[in-house]
PDB file of C-alpha atoms in Angstrom:
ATOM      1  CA  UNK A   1      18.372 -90.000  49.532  1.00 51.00           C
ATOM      2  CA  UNK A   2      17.888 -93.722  49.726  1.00 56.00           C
ATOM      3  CA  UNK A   3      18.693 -93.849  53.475  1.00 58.00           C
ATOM      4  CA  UNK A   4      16.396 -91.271  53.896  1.00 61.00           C
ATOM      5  CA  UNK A   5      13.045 -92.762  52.089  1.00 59.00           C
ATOM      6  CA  UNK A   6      14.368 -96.474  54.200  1.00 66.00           C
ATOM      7  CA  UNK A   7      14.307 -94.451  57.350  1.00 67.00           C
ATOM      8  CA  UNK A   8      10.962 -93.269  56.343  1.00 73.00           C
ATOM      9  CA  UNK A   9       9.635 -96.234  55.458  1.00 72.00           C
ATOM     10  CA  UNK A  10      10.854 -98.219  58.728  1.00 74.00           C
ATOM     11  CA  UNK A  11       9.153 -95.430  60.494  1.00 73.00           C
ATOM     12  CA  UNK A  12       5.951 -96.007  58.486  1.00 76.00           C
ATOM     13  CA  UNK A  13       6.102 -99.786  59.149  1.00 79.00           C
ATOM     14  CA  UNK A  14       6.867 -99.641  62.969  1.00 79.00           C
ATOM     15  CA  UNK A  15       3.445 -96.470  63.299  1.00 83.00           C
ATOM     16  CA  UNK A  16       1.471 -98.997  60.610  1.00 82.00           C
ATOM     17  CA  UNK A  17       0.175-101.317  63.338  1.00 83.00           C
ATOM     18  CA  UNK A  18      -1.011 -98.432  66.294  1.00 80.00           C
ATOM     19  CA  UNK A  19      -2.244 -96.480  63.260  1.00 79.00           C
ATOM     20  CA  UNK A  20      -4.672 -99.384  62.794  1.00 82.00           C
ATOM     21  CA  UNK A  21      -5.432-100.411  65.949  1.00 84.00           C
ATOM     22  CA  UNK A  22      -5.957 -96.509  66.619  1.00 76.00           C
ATOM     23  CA  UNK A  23      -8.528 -96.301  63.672  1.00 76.00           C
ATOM     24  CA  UNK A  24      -9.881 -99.652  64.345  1.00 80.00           C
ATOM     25  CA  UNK A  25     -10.679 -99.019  68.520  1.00 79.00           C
ATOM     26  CA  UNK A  26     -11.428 -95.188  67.893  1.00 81.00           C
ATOM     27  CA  UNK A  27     -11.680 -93.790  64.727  1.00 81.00           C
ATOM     28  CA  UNK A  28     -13.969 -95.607  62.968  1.00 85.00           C
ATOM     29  CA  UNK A  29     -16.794 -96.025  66.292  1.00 84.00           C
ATOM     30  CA  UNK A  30     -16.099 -92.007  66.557  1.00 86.00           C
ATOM     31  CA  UNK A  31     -16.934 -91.654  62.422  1.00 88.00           C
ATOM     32  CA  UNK A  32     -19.946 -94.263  63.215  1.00 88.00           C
ATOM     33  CA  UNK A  33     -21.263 -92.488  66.207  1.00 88.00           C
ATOM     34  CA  UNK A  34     -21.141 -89.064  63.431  1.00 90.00           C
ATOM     35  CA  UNK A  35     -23.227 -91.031  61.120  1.00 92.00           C
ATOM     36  CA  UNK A  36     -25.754 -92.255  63.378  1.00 91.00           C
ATOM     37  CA  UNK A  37     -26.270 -88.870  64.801  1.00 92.00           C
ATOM     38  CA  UNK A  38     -28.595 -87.923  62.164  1.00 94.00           C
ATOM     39  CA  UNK A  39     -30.699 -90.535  62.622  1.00 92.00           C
ATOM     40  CA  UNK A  40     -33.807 -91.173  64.807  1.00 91.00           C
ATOM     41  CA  UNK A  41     -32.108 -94.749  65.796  1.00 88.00           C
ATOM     42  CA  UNK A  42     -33.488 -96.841  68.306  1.00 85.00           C
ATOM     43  CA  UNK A  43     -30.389 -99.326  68.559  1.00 78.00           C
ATOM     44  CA  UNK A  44     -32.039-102.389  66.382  1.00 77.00           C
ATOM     45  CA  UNK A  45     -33.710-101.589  63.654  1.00 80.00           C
ATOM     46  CA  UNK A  46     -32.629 -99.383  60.730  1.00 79.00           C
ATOM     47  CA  UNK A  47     -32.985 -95.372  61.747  1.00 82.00           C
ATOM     48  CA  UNK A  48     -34.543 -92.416  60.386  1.00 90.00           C
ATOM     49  CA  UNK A  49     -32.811 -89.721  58.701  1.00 92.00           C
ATOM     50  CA  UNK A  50     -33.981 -86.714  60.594  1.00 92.00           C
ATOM     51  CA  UNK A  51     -30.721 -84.483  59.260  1.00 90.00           C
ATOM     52  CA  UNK A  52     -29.163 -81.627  62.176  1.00 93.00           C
ATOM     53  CA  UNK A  53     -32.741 -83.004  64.214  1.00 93.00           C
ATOM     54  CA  UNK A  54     -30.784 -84.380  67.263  1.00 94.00           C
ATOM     55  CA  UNK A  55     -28.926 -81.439  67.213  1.00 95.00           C
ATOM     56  CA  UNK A  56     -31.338 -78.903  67.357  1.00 94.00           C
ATOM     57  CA  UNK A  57     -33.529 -80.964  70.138  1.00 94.00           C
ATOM     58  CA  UNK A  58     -30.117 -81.355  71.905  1.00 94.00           C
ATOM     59  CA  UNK A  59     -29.101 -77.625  72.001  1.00 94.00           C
ATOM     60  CA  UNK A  60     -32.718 -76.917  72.604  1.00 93.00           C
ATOM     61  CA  UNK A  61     -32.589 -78.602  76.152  1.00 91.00           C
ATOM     62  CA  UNK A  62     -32.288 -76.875  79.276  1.00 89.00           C
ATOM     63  CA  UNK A  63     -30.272 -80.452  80.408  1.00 91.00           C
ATOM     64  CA  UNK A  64     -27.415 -79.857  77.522  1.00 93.00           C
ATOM     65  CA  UNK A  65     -26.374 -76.201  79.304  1.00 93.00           C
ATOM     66  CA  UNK A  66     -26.277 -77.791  82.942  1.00 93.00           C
ATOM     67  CA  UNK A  67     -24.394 -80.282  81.793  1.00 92.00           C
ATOM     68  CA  UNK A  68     -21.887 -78.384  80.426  1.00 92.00           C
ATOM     69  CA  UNK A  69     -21.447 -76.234  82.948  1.00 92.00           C
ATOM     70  CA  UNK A  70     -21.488 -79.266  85.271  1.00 93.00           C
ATOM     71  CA  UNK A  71     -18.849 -80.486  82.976  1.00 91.00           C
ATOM     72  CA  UNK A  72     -16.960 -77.431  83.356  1.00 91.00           C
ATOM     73  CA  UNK A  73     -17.085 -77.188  87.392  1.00 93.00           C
ATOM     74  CA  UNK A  74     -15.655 -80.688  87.474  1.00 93.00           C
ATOM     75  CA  UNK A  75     -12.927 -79.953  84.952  1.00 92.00           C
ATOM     76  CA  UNK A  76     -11.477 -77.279  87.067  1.00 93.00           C
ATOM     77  CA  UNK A  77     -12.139 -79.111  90.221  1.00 94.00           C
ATOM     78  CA  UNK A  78      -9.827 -81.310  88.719  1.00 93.00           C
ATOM     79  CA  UNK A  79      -7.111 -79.091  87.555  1.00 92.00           C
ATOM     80  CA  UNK A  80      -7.356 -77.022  90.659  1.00 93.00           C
ATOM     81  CA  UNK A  81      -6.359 -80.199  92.877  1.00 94.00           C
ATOM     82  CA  UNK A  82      -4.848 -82.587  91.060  1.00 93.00           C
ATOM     83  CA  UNK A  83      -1.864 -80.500  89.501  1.00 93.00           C
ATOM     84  CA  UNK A  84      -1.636 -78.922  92.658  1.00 93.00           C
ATOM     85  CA  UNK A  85      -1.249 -81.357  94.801  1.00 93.00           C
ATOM     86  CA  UNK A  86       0.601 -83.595  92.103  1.00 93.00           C
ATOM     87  CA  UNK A  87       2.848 -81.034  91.934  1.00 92.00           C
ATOM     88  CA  UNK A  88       3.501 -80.538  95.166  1.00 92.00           C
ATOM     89  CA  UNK A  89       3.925 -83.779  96.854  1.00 92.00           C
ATOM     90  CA  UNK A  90       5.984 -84.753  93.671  1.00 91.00           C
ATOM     91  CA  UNK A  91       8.148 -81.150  94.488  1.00 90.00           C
ATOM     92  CA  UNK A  92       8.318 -82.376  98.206  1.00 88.00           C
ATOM     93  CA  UNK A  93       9.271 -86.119  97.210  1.00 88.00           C
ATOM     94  CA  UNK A  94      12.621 -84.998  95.281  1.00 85.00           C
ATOM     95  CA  UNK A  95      13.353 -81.940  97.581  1.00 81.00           C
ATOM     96  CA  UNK A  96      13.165 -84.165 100.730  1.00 79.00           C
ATOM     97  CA  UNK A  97      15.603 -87.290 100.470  1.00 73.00           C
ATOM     98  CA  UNK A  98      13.933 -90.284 102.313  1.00 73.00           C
ATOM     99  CA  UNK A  99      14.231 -93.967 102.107  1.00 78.00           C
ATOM    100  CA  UNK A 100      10.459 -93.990 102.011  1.00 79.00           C
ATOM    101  CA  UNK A 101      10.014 -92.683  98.780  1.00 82.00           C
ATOM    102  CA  UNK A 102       8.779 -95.661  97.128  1.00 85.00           C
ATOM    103  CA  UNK A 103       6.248 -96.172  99.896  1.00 88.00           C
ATOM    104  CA  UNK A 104       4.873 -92.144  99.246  1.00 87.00           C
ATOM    105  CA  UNK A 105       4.831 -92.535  95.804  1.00 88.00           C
ATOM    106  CA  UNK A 106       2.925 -96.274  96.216  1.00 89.00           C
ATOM    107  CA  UNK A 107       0.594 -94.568  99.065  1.00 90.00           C
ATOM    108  CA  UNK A 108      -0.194 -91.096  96.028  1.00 90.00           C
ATOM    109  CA  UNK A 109      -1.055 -93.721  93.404  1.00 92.00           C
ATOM    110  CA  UNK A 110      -2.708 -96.083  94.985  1.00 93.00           C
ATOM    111  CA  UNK A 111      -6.343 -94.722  94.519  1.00 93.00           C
ATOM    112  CA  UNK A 112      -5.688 -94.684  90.895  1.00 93.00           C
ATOM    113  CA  UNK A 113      -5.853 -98.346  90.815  1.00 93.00           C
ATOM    114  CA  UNK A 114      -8.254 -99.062  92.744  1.00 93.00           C
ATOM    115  CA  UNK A 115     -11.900 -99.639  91.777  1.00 92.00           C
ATOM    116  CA  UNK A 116     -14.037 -96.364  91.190  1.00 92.00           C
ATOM    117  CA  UNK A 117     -16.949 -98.438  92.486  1.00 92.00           C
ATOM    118  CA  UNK A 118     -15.083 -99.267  95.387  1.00 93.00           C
ATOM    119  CA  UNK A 119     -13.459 -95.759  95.818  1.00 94.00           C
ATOM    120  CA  UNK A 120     -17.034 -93.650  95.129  1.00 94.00           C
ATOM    121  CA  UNK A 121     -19.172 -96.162  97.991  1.00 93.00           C
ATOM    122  CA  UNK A 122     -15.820 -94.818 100.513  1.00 94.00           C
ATOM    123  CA  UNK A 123     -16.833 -91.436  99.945  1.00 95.00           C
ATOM    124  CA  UNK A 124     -20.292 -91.771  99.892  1.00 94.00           C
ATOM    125  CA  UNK A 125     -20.473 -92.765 103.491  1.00 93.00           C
ATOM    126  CA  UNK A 126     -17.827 -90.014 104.744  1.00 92.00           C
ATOM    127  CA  UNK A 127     -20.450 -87.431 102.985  1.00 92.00           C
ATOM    128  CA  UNK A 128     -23.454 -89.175 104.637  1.00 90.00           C
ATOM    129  CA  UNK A 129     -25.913 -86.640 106.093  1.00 88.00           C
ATOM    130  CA  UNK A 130     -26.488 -88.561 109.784  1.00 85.00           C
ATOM    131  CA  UNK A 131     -23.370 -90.328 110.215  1.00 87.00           C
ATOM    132  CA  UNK A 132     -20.561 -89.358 108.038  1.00 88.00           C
ATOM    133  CA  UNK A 133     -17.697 -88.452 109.151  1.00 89.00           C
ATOM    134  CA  UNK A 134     -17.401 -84.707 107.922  1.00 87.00           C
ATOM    135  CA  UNK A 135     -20.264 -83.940 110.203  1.00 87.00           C
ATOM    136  CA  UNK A 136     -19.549 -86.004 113.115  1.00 89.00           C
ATOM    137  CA  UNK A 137     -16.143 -83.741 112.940  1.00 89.00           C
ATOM    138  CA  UNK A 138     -18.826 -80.837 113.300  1.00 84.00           C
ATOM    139  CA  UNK A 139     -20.697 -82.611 116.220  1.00 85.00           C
ATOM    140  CA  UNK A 140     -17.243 -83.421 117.993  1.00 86.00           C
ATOM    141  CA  UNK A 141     -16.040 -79.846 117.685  1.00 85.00           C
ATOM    142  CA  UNK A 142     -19.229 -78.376 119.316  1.00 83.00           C
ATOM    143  CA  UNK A 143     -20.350 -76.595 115.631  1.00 81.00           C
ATOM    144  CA  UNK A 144     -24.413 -76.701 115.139  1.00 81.00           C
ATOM    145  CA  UNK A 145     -24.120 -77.398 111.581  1.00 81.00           C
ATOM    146  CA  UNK A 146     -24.612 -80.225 108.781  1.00 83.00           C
ATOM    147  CA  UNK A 147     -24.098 -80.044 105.727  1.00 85.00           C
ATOM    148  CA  UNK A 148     -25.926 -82.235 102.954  1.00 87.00           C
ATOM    149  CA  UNK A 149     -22.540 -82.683 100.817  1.00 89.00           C
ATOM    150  CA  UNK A 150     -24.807 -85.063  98.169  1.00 91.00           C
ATOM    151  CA  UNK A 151     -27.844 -84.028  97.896  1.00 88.00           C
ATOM    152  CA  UNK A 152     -27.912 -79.945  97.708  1.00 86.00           C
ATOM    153  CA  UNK A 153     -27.831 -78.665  94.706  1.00 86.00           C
ATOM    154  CA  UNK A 154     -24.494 -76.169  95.062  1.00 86.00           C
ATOM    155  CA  UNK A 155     -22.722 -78.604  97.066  1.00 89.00           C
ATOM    156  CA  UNK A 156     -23.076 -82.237  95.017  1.00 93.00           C
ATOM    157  CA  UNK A 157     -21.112 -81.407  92.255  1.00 94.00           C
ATOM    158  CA  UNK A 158     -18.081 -79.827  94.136  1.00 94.00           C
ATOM    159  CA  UNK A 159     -18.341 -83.357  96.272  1.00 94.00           C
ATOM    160  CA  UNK A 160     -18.020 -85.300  93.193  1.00 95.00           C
ATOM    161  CA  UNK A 161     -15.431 -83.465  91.485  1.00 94.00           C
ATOM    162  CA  UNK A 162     -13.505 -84.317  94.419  1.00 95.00           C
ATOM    163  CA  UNK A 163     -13.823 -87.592  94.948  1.00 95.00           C
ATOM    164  CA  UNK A 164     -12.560 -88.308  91.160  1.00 94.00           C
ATOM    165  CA  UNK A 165     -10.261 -85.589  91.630  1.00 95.00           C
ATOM    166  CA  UNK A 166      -8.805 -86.966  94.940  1.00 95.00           C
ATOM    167  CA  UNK A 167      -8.922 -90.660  93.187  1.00 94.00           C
ATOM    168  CA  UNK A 168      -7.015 -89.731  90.136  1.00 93.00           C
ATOM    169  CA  UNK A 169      -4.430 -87.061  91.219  1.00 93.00           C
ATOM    170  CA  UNK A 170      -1.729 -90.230  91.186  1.00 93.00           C
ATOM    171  CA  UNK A 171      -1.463 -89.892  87.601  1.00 93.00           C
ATOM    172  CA  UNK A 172      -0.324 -86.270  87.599  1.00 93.00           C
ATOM    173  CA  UNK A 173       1.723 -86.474  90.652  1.00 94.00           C
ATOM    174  CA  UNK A 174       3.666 -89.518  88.528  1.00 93.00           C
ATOM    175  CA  UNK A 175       4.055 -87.496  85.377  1.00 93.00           C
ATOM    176  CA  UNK A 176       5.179 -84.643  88.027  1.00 94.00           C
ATOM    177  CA  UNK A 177       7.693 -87.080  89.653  1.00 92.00           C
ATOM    178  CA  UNK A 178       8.996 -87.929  86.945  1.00 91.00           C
ATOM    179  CA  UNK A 179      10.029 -85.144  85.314  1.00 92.00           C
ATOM    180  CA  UNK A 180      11.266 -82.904  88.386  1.00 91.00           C
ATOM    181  CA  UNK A 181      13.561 -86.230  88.662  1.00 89.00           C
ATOM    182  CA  UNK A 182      14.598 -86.028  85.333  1.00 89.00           C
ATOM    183  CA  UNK A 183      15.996 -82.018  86.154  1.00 88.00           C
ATOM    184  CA  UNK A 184      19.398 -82.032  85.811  1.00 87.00           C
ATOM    185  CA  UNK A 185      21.169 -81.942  89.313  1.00 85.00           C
ATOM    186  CA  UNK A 186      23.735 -78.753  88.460  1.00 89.00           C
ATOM    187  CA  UNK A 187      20.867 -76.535  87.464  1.00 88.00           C
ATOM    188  CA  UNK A 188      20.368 -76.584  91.243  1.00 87.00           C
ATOM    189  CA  UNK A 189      23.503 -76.371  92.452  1.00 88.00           C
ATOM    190  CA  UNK A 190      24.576 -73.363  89.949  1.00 89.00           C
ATOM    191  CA  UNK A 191      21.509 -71.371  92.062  1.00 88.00           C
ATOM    192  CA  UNK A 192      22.225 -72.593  94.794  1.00 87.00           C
ATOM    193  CA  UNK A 193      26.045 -71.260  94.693  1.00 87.00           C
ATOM    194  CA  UNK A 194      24.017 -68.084  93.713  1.00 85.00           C
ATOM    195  CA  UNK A 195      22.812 -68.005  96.878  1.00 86.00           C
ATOM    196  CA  UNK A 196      19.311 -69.150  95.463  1.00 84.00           C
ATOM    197  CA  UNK A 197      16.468 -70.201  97.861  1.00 84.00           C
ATOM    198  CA  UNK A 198      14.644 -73.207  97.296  1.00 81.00           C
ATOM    199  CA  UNK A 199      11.306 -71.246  96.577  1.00 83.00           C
ATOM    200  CA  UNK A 200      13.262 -69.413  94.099  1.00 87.00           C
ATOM    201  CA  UNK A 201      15.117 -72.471  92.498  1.00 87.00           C
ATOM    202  CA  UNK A 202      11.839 -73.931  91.725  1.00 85.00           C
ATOM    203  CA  UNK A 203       9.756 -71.022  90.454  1.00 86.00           C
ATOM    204  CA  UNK A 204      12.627 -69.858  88.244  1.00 87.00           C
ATOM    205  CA  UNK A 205      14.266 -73.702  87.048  1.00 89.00           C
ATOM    206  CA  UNK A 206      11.778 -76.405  87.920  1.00 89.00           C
ATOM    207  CA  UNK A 207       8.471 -74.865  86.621  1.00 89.00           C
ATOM    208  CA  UNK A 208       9.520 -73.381  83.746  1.00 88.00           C
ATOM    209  CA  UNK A 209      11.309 -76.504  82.537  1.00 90.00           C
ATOM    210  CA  UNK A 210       7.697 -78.405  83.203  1.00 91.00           C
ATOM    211  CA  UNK A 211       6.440 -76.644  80.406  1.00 90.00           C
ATOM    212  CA  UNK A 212       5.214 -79.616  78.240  1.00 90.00           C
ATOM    213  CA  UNK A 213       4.339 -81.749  81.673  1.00 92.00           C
ATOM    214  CA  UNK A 214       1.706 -78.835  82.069  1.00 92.00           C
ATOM    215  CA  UNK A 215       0.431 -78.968  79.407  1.00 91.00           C
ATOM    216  CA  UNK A 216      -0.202 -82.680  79.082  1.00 90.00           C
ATOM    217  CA  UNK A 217      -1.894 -82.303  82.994  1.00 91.00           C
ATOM    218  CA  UNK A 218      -3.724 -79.868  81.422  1.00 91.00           C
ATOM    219  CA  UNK A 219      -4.985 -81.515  78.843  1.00 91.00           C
ATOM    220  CA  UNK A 220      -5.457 -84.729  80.896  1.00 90.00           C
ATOM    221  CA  UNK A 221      -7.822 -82.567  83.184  1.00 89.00           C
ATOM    222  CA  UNK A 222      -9.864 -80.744  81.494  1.00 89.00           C
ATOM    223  CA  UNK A 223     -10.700 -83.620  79.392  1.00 90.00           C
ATOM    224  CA  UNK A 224     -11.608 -85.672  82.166  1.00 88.00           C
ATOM    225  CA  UNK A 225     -14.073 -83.425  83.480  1.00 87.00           C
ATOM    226  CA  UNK A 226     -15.707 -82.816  79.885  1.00 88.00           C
ATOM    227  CA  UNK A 227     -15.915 -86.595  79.523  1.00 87.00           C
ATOM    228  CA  UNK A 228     -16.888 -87.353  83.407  1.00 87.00           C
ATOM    229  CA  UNK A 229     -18.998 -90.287  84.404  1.00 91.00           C
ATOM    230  CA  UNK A 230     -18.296 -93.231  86.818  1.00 90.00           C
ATOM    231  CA  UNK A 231     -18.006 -91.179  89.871  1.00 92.00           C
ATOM    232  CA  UNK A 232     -21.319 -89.098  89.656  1.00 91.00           C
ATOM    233  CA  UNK A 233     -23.492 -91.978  88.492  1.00 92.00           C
ATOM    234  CA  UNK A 234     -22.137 -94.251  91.611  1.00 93.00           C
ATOM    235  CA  UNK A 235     -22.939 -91.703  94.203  1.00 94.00           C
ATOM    236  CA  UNK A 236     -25.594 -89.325  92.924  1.00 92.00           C
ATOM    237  CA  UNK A 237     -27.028 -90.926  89.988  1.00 90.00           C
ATOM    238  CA  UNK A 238     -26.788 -87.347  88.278  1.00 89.00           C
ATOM    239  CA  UNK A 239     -28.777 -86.074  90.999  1.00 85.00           C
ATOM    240  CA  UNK A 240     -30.399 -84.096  93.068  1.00 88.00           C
ATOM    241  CA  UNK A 241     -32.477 -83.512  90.114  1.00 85.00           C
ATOM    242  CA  UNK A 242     -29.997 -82.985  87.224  1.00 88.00           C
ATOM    243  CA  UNK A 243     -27.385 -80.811  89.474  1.00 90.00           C
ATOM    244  CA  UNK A 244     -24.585 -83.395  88.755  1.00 92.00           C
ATOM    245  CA  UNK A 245     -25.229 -84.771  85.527  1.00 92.00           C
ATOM    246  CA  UNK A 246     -22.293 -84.423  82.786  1.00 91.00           C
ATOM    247  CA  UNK A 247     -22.605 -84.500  79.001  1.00 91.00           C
ATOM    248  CA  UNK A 248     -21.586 -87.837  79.262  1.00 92.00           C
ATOM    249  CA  UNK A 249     -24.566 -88.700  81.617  1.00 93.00           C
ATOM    250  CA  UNK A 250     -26.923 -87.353  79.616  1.00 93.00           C
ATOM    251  CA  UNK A 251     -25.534 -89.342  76.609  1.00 93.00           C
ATOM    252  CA  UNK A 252     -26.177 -92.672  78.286  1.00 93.00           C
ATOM    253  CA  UNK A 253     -29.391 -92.076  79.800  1.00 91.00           C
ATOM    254  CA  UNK A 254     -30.590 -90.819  76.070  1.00 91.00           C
ATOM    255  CA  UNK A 255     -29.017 -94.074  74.391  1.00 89.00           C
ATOM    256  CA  UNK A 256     -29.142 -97.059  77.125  1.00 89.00           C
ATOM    257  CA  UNK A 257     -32.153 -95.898  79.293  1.00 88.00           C
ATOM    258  CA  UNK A 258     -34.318 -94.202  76.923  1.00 88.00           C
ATOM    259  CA  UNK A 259     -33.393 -95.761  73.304  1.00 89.00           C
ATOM    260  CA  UNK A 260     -32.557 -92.878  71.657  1.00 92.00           C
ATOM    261  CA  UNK A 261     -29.263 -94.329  70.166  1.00 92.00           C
ATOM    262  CA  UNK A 262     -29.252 -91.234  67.518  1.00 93.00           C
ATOM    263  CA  UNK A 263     -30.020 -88.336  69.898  1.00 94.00           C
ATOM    264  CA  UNK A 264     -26.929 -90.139  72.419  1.00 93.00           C
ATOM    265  CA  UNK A 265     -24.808 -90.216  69.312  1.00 93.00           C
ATOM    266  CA  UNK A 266     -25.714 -86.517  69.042  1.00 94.00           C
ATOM    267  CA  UNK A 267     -24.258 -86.019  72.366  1.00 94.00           C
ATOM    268  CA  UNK A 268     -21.276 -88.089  72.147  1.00 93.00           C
ATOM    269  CA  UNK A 269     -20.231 -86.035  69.137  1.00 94.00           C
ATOM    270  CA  UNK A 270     -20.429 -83.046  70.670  1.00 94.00           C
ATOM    271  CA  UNK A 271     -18.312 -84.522  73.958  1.00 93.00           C
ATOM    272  CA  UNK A 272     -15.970 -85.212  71.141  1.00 91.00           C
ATOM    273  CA  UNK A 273     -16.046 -81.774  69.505  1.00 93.00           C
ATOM    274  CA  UNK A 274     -15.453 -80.129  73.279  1.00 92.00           C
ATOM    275  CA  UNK A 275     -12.804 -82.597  73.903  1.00 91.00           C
ATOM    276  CA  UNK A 276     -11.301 -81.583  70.424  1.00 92.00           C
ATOM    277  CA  UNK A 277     -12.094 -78.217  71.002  1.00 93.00           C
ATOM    278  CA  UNK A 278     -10.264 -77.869  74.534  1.00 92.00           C
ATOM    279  CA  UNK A 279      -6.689 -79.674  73.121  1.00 91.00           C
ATOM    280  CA  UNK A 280      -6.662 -77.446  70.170  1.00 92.00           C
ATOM    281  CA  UNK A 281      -7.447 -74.311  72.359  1.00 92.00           C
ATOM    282  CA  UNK A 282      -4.968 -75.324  75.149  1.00 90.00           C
ATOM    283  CA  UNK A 283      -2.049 -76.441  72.870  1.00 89.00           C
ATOM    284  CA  UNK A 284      -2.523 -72.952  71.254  1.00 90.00           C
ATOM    285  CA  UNK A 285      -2.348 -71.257  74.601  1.00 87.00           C
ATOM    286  CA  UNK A 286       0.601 -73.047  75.163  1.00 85.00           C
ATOM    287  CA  UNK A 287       2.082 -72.251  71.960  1.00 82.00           C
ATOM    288  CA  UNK A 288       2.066 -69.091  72.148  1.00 73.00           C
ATOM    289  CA  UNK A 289       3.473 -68.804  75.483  1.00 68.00           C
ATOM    290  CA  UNK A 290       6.769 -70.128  73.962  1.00 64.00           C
ATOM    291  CA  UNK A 291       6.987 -67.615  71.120  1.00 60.00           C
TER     292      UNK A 291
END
């Protein structure tokens, strides 16, 4: 009994610190964005209590359903890709030995660390209307046809779930990597003396046993989209009109262009709530899959 409650209590002293640090960084702005939802709050001096107001205005606006659904276009732009492709090239990687596998797997995640700024202006002028390069492939090839990739209203988002898709998928193709590497060897070789294909050695030992790195990718995805940004206020500025504005767009125009630090609190909460909302729902999904 005593070596239990010391186990427990080194256990409690080593989480102590990222407990803190976790409620210091995150839990207590999230609880203080809550709070100063219900006010009429300009940012300086003291708010207004206007109760469920910002709520009601919020959920009132035609901007809060675009936005979600904008939200939820990029979210499975970015499953969509990135877990296929970071699946993929991390399934090619292992299956093909090469001495330039570091190189590949410096080349995938490259993007990931490099600048969004710098990474968003790249794209920009490959999507350019007169001379980008998508549509000089359309002039070189003979085809009569340009396409405004920014700036039409069914096309923008798509772009711009793309470009953050395309600039992120190094993270899942890592988390791929590493687990397919982590597959025990005579898994393979037991179907393989089974007279196995490779096809069939994957969809019946490899995906299965990525189970859990799934559902992290998962998770990882559809949370990005819900709580996208950078990439659409670098190249469209939530444009044309309000065709590629997120949640999280409309939260800081509300609070840092317009001063309405209550009603972008409002917003932020409910970006939380989704985000909440989509783990719970997802872990559930997966939960159930294993019983």
């Amino acid at each position: 009994m005593k070596k239990t409650w010391r186990y427990r209590g080194a256990v409690a002293v080593l989480t102590l610190p990222a407990l803190l640090t976790f409620t210091g960084l995150i839990g207590y702005p999230v609880f203080q964005s809550l709070i100063k939802s219900f006010y009429n709050w300009n940012g300086a001096t003291a708010g207004k209590w206007v109760g469920l107001g910002n709520y009601v205005k919020l959920f009132r606006a035609d901007t809060f359903y675009l936005s979600n659904k904008n939200s939820l276009i990029f979210a499975l732009v970015l499953v969509v890709y990135q877990i296929f492709f970071g699946l993929l090239m991390a399934l090619l990687l292992v299956s093909i030995k090469t001495r330039f596998s570091g190189f590949f797997r410096f080349t995938y995640f490259l993007p990931v660390v490099i600048s969004s700024t710098v990474i968003c202006q790249m794209w920009v002028s490959l999507f350019n209307y007169d001379y980008g390069l998508f549509n000089q492939i359309f002039e070189a090839l003979g085809i009569h046809y340009r396409q405004a990739w920014l700036t039409g209203k069914n096309s923008a988002i798509f772009a711009v779930a793309f470009v953050n898709a395309w600039q992120f998928m190094g993270i899942e193709f890592i988390m791929f990597y590493t687990a397919v590497s982590g597959i025990s060897q005579d898994l393979y070789e037991a179907a393989r003396i089974d007279g196995a294909s490779t096809v069939q050695m994957h969809r019946r030992i490899t995906i299965p046993l990525l189970r859990e790195t799934f559902r992290f990718c998962l998770i990882l995805a559809f949370t990005g989209g819900l709580k996208a940004f950078d990439t659409m206020y670098i190249m469209t500025g939530g444009g044309p009109g309000d065709y590629t504005t997120s949640l999280t767009y409309m939260m800081y125009k509300s609070a840092f262009t317009g001063n309405k630090f209550g009603y972008g609190s409002a917003i932020a909460t409910v970006i939380v709530l989704e985000c909440l909302a989509c783990t719970v729902l997802l872990n559930k999904l997966f939960r159930i899959r294993e019983e």
